[in-house]
PDB file of C-alpha atoms in Angstrom:
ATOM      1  CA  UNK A   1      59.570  29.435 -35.522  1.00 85.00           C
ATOM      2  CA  UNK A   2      56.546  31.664 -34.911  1.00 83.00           C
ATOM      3  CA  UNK A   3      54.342  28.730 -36.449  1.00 85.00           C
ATOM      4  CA  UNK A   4      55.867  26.658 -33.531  1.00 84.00           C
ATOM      5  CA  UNK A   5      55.863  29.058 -30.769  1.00 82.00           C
ATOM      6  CA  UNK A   6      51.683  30.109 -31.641  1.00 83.00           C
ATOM      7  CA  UNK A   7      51.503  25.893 -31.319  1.00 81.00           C
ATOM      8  CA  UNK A   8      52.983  25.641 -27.976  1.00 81.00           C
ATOM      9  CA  UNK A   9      51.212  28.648 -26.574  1.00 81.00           C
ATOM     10  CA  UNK A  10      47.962  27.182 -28.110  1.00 79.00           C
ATOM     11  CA  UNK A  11      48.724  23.572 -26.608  1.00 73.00           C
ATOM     12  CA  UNK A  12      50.061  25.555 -23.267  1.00 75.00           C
ATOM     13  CA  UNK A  13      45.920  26.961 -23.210  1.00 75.00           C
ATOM     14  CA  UNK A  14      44.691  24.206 -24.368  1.00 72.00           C
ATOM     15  CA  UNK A  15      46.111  21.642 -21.583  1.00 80.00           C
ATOM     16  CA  UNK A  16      44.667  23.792 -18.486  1.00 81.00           C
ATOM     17  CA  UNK A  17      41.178  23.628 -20.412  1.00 83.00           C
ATOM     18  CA  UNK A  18      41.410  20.411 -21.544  1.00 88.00           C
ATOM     19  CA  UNK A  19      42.448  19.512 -17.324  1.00 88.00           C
ATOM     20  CA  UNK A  20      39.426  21.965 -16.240  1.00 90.00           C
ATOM     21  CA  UNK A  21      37.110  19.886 -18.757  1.00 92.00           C
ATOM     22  CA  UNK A  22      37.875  16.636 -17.559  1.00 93.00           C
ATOM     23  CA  UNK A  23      37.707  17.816 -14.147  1.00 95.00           C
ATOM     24  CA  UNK A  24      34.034  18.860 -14.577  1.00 97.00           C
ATOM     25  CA  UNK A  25      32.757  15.359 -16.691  1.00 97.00           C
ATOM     26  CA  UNK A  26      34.362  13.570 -13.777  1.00 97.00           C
ATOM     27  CA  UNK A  27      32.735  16.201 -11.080  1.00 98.00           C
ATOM     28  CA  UNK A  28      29.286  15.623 -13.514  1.00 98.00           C
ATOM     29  CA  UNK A  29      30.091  11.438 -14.054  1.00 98.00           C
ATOM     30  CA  UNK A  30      30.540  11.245  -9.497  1.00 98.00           C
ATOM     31  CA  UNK A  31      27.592  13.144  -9.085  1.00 98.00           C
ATOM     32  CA  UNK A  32      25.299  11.202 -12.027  1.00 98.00           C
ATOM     33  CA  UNK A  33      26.268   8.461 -10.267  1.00 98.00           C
ATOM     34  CA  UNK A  34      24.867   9.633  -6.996  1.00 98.00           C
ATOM     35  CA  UNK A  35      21.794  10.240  -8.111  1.00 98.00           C
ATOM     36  CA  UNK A  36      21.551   6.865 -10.216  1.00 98.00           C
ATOM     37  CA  UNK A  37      22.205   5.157  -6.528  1.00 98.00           C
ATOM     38  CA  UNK A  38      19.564   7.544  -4.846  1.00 98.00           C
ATOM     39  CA  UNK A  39      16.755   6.940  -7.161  1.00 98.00           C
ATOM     40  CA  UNK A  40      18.252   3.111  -6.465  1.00 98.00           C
ATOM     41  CA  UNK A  41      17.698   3.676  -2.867  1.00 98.00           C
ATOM     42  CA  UNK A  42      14.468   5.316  -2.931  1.00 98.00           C
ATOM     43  CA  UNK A  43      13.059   2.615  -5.566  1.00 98.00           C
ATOM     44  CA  UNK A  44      13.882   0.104  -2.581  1.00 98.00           C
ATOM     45  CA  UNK A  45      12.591   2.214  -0.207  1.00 98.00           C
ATOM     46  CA  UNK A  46       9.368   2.163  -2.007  1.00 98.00           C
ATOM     47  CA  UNK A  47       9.025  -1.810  -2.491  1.00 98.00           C
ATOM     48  CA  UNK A  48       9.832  -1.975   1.018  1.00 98.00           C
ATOM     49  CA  UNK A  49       7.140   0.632   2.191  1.00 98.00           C
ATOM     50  CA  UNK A  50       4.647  -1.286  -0.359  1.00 98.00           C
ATOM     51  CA  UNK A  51       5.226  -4.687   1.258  1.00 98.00           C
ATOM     52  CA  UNK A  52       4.980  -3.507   4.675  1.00 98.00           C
ATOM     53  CA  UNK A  53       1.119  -1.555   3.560  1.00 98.00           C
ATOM     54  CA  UNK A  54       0.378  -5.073   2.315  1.00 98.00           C
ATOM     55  CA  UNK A  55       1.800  -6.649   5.500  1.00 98.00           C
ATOM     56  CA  UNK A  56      -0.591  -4.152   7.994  1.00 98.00           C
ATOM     57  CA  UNK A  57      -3.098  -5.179   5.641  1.00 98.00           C
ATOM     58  CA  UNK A  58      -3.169  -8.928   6.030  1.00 98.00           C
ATOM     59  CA  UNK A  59      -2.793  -7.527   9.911  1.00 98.00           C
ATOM     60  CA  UNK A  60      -5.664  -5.557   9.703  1.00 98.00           C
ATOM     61  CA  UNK A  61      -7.923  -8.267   7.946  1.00 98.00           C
ATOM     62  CA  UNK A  62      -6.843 -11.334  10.826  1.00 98.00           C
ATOM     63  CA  UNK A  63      -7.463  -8.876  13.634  1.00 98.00           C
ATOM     64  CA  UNK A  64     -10.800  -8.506  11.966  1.00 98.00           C
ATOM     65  CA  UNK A  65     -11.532 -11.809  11.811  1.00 98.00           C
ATOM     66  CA  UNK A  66     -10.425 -12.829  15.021  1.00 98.00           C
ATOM     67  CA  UNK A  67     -12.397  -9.714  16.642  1.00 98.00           C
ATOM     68  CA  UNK A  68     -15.269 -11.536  14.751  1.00 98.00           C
ATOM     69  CA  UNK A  69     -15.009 -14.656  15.699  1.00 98.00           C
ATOM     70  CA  UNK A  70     -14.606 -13.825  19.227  1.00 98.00           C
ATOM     71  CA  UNK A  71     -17.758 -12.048  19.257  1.00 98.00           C
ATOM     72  CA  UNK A  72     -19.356 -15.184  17.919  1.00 97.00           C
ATOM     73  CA  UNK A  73     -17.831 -16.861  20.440  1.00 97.00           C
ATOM     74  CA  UNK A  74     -19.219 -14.977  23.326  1.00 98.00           C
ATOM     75  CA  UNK A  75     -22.130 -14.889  21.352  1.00 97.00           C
ATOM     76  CA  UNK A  76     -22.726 -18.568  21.532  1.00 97.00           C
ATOM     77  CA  UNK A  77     -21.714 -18.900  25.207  1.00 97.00           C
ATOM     78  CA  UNK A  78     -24.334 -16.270  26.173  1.00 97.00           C
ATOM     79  CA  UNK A  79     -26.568 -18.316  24.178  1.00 96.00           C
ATOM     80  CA  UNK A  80     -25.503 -21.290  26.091  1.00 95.00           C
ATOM     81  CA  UNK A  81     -25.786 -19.978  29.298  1.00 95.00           C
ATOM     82  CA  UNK A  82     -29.380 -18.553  28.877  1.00 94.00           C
ATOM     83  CA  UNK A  83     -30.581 -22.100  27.784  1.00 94.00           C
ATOM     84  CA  UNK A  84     -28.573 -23.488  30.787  1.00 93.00           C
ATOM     85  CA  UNK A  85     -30.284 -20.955  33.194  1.00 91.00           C
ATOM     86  CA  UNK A  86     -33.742 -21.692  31.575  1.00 90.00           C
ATOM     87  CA  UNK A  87     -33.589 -25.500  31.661  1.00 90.00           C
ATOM     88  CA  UNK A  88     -31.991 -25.138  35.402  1.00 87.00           C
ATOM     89  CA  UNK A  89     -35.206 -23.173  35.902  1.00 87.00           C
ATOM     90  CA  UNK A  90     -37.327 -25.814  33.830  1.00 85.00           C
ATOM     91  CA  UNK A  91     -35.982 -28.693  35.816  1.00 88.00           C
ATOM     92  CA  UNK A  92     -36.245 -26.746  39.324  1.00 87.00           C
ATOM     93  CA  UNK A  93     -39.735 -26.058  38.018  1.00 87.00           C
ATOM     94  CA  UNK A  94     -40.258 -29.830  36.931  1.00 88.00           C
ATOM     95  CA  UNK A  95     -38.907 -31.037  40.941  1.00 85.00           C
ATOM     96  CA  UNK A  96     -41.014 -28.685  42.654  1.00 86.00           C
ATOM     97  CA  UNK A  97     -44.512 -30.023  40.466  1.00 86.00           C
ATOM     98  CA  UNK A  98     -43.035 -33.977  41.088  1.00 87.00           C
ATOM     99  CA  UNK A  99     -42.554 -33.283  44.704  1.00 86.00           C
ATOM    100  CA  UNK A 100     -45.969 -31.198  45.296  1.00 85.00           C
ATOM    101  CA  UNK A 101     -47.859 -34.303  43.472  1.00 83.00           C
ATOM    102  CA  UNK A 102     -46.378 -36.283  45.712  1.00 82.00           C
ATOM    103  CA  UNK A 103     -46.958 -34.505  48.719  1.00 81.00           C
ATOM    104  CA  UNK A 104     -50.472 -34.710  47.450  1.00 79.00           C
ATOM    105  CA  UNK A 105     -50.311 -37.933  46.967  1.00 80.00           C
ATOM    106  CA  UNK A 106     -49.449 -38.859  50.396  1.00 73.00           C
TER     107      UNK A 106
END
């Protein structure tokens, strides 16, 4: 009987550890699995942040180019416009020499 009776009070012990126990590896299994979906979270988070630095990028680069090839552009209209102006002045010039050799002429 005391064999029996030093069993139950061990298993009596026992069963409020053994709750306590499985209490904490579920406590520890919730929170593991918090973290595993945080680092989850923040590995998307970090794809996500990458693609966008490559998106500004590619942003970046065709403002760039279109900065650049609006200069050239104006560039070439300037361009235009000077040779414009000077052959307006050449052909002014031109009418004024044709109209003074003909008032000569006359």
């Amino acid at each position: 009987d005391v064999l029996r009776l030093q069993e139950q009070e061990e298993l009596a012990q026992r069963s409020p550890l053994e709750e306590a126990l499985q209490e904490l590896q579920e406590t520890l299994q919730g929170e593991r699995q918090k973290l595993l979906d945080a680092h989850e979270k923040m590995k998307t988070f970090q794809q996500e942040a990458a693609q966008t630095r490559i998106q500004l990028q590619e942003s970046r680069k065709r403002l760039e180019d279109f900065e650049l090839e609006t200069k050239r552009n104006m560039e070439e209209k300037e361009l235009d416009l000077r040779t414009a102006r000077a052959e307006g002045r050449g052909a002014a010039a031109e009418r004024r020499r044709s109209s003074e050799l003909e008032e000569d002429l006359m």
